[in-house]
Coordinates of C-alpha atoms and ligand atoms in Angstrom, one line a residue:
X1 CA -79.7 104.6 71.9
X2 CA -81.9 105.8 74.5
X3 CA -80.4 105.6 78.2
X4 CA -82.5 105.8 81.7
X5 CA -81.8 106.6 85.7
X6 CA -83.6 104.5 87.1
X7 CA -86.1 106.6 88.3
X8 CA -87.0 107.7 84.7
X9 CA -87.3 103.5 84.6
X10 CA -89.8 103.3 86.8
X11 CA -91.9 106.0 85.4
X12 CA -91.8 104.5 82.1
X13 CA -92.8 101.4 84.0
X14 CA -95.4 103.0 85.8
X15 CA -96.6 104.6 82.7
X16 CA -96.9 101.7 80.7
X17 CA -98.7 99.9 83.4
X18 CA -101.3 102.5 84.2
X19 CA -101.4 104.6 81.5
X20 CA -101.0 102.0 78.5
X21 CA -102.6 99.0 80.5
X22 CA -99.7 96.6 80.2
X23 CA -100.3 93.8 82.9
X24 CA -96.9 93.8 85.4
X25 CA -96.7 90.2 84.9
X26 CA -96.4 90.6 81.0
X27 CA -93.6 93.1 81.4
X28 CA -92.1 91.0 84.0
X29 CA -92.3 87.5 81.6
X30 CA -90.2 89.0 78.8
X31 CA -87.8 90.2 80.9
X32 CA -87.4 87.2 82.5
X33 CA -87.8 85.4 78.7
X34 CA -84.5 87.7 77.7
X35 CA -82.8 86.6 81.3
X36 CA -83.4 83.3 80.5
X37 CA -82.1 83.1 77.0
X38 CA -78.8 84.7 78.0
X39 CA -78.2 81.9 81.3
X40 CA -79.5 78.9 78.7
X41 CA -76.1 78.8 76.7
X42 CA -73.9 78.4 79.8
X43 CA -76.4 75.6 82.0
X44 CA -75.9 72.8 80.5
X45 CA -74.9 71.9 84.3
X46 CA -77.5 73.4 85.7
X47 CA -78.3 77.1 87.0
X48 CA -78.3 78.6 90.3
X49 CA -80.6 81.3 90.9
X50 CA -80.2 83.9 93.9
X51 CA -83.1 86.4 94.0
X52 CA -83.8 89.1 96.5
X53 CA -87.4 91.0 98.1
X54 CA -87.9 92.7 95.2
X55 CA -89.2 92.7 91.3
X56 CA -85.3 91.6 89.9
X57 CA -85.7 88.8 92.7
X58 CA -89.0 88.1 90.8
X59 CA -87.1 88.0 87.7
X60 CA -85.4 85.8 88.5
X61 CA -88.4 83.1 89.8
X62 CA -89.6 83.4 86.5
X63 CA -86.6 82.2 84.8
X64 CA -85.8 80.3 87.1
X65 CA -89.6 78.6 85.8
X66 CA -88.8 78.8 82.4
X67 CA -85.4 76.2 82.2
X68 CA -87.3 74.2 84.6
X69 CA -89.3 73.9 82.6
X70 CA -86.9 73.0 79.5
X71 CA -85.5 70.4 81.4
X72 CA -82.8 72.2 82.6
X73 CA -81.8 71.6 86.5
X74 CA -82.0 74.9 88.3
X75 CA -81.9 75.4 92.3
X76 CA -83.4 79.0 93.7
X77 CA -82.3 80.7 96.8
X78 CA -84.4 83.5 98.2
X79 CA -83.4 86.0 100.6
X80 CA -86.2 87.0 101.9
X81 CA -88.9 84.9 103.5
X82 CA -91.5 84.1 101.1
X83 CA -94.6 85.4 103.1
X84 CA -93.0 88.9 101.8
X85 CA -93.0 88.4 98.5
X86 CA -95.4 91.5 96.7
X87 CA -97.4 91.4 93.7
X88 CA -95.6 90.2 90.6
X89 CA -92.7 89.0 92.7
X90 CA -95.6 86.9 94.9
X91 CA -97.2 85.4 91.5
X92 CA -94.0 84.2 89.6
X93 CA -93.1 82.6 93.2
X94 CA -96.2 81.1 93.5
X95 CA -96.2 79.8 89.7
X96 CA -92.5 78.5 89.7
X97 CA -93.8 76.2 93.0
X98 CA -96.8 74.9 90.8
X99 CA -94.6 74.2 88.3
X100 CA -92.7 71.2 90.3
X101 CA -90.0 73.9 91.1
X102 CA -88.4 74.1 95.2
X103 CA -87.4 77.8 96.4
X104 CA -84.7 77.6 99.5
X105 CA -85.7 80.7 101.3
X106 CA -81.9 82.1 103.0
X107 CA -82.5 83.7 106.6
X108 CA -79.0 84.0 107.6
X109 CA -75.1 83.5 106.3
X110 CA -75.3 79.5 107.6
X111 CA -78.0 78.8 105.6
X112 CA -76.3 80.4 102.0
X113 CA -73.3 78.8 103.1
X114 CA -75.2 75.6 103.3
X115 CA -77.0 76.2 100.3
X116 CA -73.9 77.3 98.2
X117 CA -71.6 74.8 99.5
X118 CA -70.3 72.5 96.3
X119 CA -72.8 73.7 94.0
X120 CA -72.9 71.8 90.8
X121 CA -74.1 74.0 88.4
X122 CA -72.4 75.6 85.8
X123 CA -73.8 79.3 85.6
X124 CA -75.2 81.6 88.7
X125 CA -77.7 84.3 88.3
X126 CA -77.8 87.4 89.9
X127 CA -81.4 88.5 90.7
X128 CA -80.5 89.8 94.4
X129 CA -81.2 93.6 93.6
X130 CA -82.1 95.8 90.4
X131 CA -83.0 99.5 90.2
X132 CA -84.7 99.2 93.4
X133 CA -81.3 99.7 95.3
X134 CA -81.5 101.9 97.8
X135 CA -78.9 101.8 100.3
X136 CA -75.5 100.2 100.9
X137 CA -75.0 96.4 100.6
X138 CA -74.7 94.4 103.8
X139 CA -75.4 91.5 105.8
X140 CA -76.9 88.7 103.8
X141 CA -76.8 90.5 100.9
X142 CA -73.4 91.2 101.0
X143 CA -72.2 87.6 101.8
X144 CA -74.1 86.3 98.8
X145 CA -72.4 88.7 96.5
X146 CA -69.3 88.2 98.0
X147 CA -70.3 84.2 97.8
X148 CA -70.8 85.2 93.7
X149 CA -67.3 87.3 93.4
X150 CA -65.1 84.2 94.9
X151 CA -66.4 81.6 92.6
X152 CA -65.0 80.6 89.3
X153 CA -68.6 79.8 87.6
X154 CA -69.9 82.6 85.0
X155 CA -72.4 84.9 86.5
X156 CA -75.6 86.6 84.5
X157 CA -76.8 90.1 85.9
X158 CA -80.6 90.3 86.0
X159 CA -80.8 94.1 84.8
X160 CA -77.7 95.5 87.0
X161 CA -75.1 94.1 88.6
X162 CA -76.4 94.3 92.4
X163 CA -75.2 96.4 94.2
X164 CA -74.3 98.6 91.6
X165 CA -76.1 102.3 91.9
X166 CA -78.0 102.4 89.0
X167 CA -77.5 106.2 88.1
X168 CA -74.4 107.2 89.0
X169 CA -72.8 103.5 88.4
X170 CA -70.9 103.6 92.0
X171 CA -70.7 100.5 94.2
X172 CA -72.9 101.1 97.1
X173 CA -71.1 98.5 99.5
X174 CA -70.2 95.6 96.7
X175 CA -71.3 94.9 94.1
X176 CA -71.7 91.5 91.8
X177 CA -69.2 91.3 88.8
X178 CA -71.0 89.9 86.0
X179 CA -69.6 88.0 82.7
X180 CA -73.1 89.5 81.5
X181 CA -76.1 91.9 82.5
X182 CA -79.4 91.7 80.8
X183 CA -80.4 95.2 81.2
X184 CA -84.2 96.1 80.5
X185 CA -85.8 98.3 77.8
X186 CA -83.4 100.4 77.5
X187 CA -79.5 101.4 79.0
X188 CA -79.1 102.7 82.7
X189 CA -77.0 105.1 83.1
X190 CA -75.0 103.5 85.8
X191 CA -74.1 101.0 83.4
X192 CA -72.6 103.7 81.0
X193 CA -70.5 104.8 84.1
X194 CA -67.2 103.8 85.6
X195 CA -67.3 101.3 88.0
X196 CA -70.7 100.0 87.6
X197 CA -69.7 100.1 83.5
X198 CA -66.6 97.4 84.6
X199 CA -68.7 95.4 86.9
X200 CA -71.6 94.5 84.1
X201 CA -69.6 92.9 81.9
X202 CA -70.9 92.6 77.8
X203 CA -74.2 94.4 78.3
X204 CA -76.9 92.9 76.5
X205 CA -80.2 95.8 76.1
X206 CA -83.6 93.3 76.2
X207 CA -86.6 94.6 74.4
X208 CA -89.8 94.0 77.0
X209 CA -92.3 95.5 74.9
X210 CA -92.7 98.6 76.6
X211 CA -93.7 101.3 73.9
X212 CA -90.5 103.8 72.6
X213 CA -92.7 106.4 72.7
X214 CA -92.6 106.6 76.6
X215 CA -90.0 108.9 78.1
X216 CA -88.6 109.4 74.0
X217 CA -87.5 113.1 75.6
X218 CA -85.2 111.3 78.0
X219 CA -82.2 113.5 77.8
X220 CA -79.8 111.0 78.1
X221 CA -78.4 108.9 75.1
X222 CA -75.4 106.6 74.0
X223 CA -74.1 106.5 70.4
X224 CA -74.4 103.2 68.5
X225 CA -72.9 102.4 65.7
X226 CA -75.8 103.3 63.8
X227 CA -76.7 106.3 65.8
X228 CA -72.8 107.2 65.0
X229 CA -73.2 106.8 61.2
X230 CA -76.2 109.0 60.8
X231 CA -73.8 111.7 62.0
X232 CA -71.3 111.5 59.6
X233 CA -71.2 114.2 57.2
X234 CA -72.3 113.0 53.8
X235 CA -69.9 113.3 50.8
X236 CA -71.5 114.2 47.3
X237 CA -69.8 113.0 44.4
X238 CA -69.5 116.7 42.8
X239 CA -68.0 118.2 45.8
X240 CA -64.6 119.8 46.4
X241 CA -62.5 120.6 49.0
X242 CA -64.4 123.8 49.5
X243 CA -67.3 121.9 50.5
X244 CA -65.7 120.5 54.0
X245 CA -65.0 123.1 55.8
X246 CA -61.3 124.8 56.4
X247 CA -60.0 123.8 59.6
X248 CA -57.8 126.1 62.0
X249 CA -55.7 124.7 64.7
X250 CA -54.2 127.6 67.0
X251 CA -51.5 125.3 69.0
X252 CA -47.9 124.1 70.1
X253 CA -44.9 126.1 71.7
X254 CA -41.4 125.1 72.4
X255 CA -41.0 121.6 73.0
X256 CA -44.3 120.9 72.0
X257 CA -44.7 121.0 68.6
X258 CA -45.6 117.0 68.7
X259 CA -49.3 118.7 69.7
X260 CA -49.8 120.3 66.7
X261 CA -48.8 117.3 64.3
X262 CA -51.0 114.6 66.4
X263 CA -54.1 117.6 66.3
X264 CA -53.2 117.8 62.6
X265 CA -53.6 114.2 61.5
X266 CA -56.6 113.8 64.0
X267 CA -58.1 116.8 61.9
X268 CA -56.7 115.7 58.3
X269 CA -58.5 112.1 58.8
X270 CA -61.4 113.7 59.7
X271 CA -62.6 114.6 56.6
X272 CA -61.6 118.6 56.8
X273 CA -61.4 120.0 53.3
X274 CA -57.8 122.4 54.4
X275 CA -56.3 122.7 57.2
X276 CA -54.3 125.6 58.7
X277 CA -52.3 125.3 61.6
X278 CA -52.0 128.5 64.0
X279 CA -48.1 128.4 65.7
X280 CA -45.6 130.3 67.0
X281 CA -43.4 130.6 64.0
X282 CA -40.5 129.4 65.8
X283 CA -41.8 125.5 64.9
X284 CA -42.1 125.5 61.3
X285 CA -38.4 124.5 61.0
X286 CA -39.3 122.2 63.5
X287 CA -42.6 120.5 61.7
X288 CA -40.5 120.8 58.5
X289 CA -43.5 120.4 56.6
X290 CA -45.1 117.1 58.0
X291 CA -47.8 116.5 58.0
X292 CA -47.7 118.1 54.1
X293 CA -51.5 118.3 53.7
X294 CA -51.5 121.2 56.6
X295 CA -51.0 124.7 55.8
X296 CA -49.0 126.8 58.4
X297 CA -49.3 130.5 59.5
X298 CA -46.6 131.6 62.1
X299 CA -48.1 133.8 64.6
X300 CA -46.2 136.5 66.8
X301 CA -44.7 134.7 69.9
X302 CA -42.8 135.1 73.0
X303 CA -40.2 132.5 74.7
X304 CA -41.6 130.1 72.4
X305 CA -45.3 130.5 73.1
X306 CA -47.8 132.3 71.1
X307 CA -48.0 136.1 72.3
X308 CA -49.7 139.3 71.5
X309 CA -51.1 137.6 68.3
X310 CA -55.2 138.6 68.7
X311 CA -55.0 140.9 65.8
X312 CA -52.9 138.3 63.7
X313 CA -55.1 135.5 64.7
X314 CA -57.9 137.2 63.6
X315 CA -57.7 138.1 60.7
X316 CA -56.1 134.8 60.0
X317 CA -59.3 133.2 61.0
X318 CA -61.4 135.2 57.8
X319 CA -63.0 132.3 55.7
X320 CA -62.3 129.5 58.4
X321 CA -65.2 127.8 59.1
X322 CA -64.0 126.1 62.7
X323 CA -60.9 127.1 65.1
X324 CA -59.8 125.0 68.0
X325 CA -57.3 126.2 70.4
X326 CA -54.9 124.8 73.0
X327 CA -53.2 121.2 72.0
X328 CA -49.5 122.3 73.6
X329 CA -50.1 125.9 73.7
X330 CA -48.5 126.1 76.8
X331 CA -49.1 128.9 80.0
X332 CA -49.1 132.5 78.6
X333 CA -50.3 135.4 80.3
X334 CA -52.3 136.4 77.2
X335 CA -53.6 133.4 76.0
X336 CA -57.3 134.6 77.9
X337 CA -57.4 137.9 76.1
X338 CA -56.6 135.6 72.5
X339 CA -59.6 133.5 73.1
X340 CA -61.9 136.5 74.4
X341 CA -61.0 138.1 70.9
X342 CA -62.0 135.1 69.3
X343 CA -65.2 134.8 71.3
X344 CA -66.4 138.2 70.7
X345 CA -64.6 138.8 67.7
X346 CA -66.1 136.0 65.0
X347 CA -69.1 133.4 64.7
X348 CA -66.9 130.8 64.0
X349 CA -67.4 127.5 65.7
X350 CA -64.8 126.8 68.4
X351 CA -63.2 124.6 70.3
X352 CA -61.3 125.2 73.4
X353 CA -59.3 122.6 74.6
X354 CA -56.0 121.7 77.3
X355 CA -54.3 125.2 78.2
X356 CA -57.1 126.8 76.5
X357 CA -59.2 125.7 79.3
X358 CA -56.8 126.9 81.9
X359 CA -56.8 130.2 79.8
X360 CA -60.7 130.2 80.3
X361 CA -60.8 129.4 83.5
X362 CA -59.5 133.0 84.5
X363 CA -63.0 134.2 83.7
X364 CA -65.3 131.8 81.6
X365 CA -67.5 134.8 81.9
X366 CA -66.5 135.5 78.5
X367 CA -68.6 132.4 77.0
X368 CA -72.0 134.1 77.7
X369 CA -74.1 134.9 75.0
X370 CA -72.0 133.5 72.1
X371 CA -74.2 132.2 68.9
X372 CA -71.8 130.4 67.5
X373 CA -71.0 126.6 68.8
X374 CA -68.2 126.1 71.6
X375 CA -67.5 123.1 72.8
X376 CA -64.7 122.5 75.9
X377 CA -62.9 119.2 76.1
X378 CA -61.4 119.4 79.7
X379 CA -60.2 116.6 82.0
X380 CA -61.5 116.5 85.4
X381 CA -58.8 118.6 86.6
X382 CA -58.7 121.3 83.9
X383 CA -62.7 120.7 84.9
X384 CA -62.4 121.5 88.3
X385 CA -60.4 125.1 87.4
X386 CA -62.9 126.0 85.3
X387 CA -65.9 125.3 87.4
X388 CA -64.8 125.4 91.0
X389 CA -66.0 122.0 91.6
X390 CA -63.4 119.4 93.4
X391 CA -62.1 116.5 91.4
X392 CA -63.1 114.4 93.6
X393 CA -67.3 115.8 93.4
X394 CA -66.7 115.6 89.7
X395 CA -65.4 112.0 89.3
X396 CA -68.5 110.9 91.9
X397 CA -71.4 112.8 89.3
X398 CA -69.9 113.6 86.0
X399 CA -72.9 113.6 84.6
X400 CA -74.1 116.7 87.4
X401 CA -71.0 118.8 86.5
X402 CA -71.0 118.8 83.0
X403 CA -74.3 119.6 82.7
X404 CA -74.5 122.4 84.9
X405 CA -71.5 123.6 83.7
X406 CA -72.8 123.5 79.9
X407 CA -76.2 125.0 81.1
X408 CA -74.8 128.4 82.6
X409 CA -72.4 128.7 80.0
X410 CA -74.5 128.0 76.7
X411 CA -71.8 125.3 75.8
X412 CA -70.9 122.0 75.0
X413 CA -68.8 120.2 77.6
X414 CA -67.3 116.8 76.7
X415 CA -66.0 115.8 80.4
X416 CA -62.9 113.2 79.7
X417 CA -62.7 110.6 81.8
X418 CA -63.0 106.6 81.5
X419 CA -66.2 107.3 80.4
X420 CA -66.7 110.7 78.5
X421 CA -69.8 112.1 79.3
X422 CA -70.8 114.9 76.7
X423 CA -73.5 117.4 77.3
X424 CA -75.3 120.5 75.9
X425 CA -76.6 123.6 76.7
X426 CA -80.1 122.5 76.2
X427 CA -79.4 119.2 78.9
X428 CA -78.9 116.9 76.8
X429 CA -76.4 114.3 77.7
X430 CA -74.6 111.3 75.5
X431 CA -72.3 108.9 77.6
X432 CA -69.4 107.7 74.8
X433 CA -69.0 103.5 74.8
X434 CA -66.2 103.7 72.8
X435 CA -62.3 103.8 73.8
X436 CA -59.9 101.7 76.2
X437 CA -57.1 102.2 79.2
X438 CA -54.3 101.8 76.2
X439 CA -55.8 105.4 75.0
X440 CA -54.7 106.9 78.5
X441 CA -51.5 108.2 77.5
X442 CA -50.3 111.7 76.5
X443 CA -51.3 113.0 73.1
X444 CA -54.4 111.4 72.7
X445 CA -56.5 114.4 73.7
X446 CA -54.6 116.5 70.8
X447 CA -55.9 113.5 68.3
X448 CA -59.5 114.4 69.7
X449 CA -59.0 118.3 69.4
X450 CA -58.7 117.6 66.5
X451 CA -61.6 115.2 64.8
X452 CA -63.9 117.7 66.6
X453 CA -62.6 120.7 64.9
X454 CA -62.7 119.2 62.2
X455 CA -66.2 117.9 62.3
X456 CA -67.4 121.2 63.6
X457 CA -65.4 122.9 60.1
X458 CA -68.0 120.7 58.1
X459 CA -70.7 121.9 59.9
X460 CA -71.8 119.7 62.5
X461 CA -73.9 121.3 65.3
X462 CA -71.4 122.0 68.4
X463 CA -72.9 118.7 70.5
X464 CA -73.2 116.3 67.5
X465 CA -69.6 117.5 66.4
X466 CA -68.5 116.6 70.2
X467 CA -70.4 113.1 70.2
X468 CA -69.1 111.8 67.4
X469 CA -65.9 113.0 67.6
X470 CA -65.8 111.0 70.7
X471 CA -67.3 108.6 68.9
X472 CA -64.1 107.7 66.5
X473 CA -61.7 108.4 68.8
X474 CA -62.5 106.0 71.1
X475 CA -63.2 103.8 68.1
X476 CA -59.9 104.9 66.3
X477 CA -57.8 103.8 69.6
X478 CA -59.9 100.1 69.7
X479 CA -58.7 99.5 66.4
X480 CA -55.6 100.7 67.3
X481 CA -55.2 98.5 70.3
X482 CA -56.1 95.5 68.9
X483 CA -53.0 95.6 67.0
X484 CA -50.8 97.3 69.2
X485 CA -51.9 96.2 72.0
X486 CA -52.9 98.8 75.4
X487 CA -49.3 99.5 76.2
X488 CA -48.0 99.8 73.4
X489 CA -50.5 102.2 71.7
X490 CA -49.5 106.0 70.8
X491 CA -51.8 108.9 70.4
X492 CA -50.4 109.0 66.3
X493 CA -51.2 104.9 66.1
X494 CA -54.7 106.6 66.0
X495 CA -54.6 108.6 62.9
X496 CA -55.0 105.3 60.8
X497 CA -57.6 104.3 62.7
X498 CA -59.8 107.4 62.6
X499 CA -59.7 106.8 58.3
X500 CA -61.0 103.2 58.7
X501 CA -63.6 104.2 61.9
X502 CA -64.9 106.7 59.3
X503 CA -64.8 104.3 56.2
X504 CA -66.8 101.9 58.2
X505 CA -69.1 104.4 59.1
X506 CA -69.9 105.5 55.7
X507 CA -70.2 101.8 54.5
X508 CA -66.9 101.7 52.7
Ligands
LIG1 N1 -89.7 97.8 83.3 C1 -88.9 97.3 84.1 O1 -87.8 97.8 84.2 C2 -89.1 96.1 84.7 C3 -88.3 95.8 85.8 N2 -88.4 94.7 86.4 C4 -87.4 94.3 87.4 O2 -87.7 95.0 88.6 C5 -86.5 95.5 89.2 C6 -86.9 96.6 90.1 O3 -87.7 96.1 91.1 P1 -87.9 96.7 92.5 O4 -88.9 95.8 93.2 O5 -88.4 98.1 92.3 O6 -86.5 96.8 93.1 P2 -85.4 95.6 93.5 O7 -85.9 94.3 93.1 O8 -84.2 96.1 92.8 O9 -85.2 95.7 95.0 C7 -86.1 96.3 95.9 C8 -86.1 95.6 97.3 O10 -84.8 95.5 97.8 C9 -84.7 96.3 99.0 N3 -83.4 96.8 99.0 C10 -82.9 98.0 98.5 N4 -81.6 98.1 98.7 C11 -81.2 97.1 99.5 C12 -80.0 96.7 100.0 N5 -78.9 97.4 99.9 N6 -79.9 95.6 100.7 C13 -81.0 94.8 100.9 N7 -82.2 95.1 100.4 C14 -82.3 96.2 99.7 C15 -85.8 97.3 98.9 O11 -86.2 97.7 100.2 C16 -86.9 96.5 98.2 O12 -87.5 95.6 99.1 C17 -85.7 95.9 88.0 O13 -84.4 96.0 88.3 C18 -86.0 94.7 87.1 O14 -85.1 93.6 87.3 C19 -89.6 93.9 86.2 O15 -89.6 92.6 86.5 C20 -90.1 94.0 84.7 C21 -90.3 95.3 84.3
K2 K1 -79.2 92.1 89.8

């Protein structure tokens, strides 16, 4: 599923208005056709319309038109005087008066007050400001979203919540906080990021007959479930275990050896055809053979962490067809030289992940020029180590960092956070939907490790093998939750889940 910034929007606009001759009205009814049939459920008292300067104020006149003209009582505020009004905006004002309807044009805080005072009707509608945003909220605009906020009646976003930036999804000011936004054509991308993400409530995508073709290179893209499915790998009935790949997880030191067995089962119900796990042989006793299906090598250690064990690892990691590294490997001096042997050493698809990362960030120099696939699943603070950003700059454009990041290093970078954003070498970027605050808890990152290596040992490309591993996760932990609840869930609750994520998937 295709997602825009807002300035890609308005080319794509712009495009099909001059290039493809689509009439700015016509795009402008059917988005105001897809407002209107989202606000109809919830007015059987009536709708209350507030519309700003712009097109999403214009929007909103439209709609406003359309119950009107079903029958349905609607009142209209505009903040703006009407004399302003431009183009489309100008017409659907101009057509809803014809129509019989009345427009209350708002010049100061009295007059909303006035205006909003006891309203009677069951639903309001936010058409104050769309992708045209370009400053912080105040004044007028401000009290009329704050008006929205303290009321108990439902509110419908025309396209985004106002007030909402519409690429990077921060509140510039305040912003609304919609039961609903009708978004238009296609996703923006501040609507696939936290805050703006939390402020649109369900997010309904309105087709407004703008051609697919426009803009189809956007870069920027958000899994559905079919988009998800088409990634699975494909199981032929005459296959074996050969034919999926043979996992290797290179992890856990003292008093972590939990990491390893939540990688494990995130790997084992991931489809992997075998699995070995990579540890410091000092926690076999300790796994005591759980999970069963895993295969264990002990590797040379030191105080309980893996150490000096390049050469063993290596030639361990003959006929493995994807390696991950770091779920509770722990701090070790030596860890950067294991992963530069690894690097340099093989073509096998890797993933790097926790104190792996921290390893890396000594010198992630040592990524350059690798063929093989590498994807790096850091938090914004394992993030910030590796790419001298500060966490704050990298929580404010997530998008920015992981894509320059994944640029000069020729690797994947899925960039936890509320939202993971996951991006390529080539630019490409996927914003994961999936997931919830219940998954926020320790272990769940070694479930993830996992799935991905896992997916990369059956041959996924390094960013497919990354987005859909994100993918299940965050599905694995919904399911998850909805049993157990957000406080209650635990990173192994997910294991289940991944198996029925991937049975539904594959139609099962
Ligand atoms: N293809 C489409 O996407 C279509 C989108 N439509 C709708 O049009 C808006 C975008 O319209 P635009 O006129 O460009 O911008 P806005 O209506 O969002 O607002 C512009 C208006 O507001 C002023 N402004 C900006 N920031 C502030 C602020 N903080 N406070 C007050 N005023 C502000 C700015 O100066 C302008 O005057 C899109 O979201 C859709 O809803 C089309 O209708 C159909 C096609
Ligand atoms: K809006």
């Amino acid at each position: 599923m295709r997602v825009l910034t807002p300035e890609l929007m308005r080319q794509t606009d712009r495009t099909a208005i001059e290039d493809y001759g689509f009439p700015g009205l016509v795009l402008m009814e059917k988005a105001a056709m897809a407002l209107r049939d989202a606000v109809r459920p919830l007015a059987q008292g009536g709708a209350l319309f507030l519309c700003g300067s712009g097109n999403n104020g214009g929007d909103g006149l439209a709609a406003a038109r359309m119950l009107l003209l079903e029958g349905c009582p609607v009142r209209v505020a505009l903040l703006t005087s009407a004399g302003k009004l431009k183009g489309d905006a100008r017409a659907e004002y101009e057509l809803l008066l014809r129509c019989g309807g009345a427009v209350r044009e708002i010049a100061d805080e009295a007059a909303l007050a006035a205006f909003c005072a006891g309203a009677p009707e069951s639903v309001a509608v936010d058409c104050l400001l769309g992708t045209g945003l370009d400053r912080a909220v105040s004044g007028l605009y401000a009290a009329a979203i704050g008006w929205l906020n303290g009321q108990h009646r439902p509110v419908i976003a025309c396209d985004i919540p106002s007030g909402v930036d519409g690429r990077l999804g921060h509140i510039l000011g305040c912003a609304v906080r919609a039961q609903k936004t009708v978004t238009f054509h296609a996703l923006k991308s501040g609507l696939c990021l936290y805050p703006g993400r939390e402020y649109a409530g369900e997010i309904v995508v309105a087709d407004i007959g703008i051609p697919p073709q426009i803009h189809s290179d956007c870069p920027y893209e958000q899994l559905s479930f079919e988009d998800a499915a088409a990634l699975v790998p494909k199981r032929a009935r005459d296959s074996h275990k050969g034919s999926y790949g043979h996992a290797a997880l290179i992890c856990g030191s003292a008093g972590m050896a939990g990491a390893a067995r939540l990688s494990a089962g995130g790997a084992l119900r991931s489809g992997t055809g075998l699995l070995t796990l990579m540890l410091p042989g000092s926690l076999l006793p300790l796994l005591n053979g759980d999970p069963p299906e895993a295969m264990c090598l002990a590797l040379p250690e030191k105080d309980g962490r893996i150490h000096g064990a390049a050469q063993a690892a290596l030639s361990a990691l003959a006929g493995k067809s994807a390696v991950g590294i770091g779920p509770g490997l722990g701090k070790d001096c030596d860890h950067f030289s294991l992963i530069r042997h690894i690097l340099e050493q093989t073509d096998i698809p890797m993933l790097i992940d926790a104190d792996g990362l921290n390893a890396l960030a000594q010198d992630p120099d040592i990524l350059r020029g690798r063929a093989a696939p590498v994807v790096l699943t850091p938090h914004p603070g394992e993030m910030a180590r590796l790419c001298g950003w500060k966490v704050q700059d990298i929580l404010q454009d997530p998008v920015g960092c992981a894509v320059e990041f994944a640029a000069r290093w020729g690797c994947v970078v899925l960039l936890k956070g509320s939202a993971t954003v996951i991006a390529s070498p080539e630019g490409r970027v996927t914003f994961n939907a999936t997931g919830n605050p219940g998954m926020a808890a320790g272990g769940s990152g070694d479930v993830l490790s996992g799935v991905i290596t896992a997916l990369l040992g059956q041959g996924l490309g390094g960013y497919d093998a990354a987005r859909l591993g994100s993918y299940v996760h965050g599905a694995a932990g919904d399911l998850a939750a909805r049993e157990m609840g957000y406080h209650g869930l635990t990173a192994s609750d997910m294991h289940k889940g991944l198996a029925r994520v991937f049975a539904r998937l594959s139609g099962l």
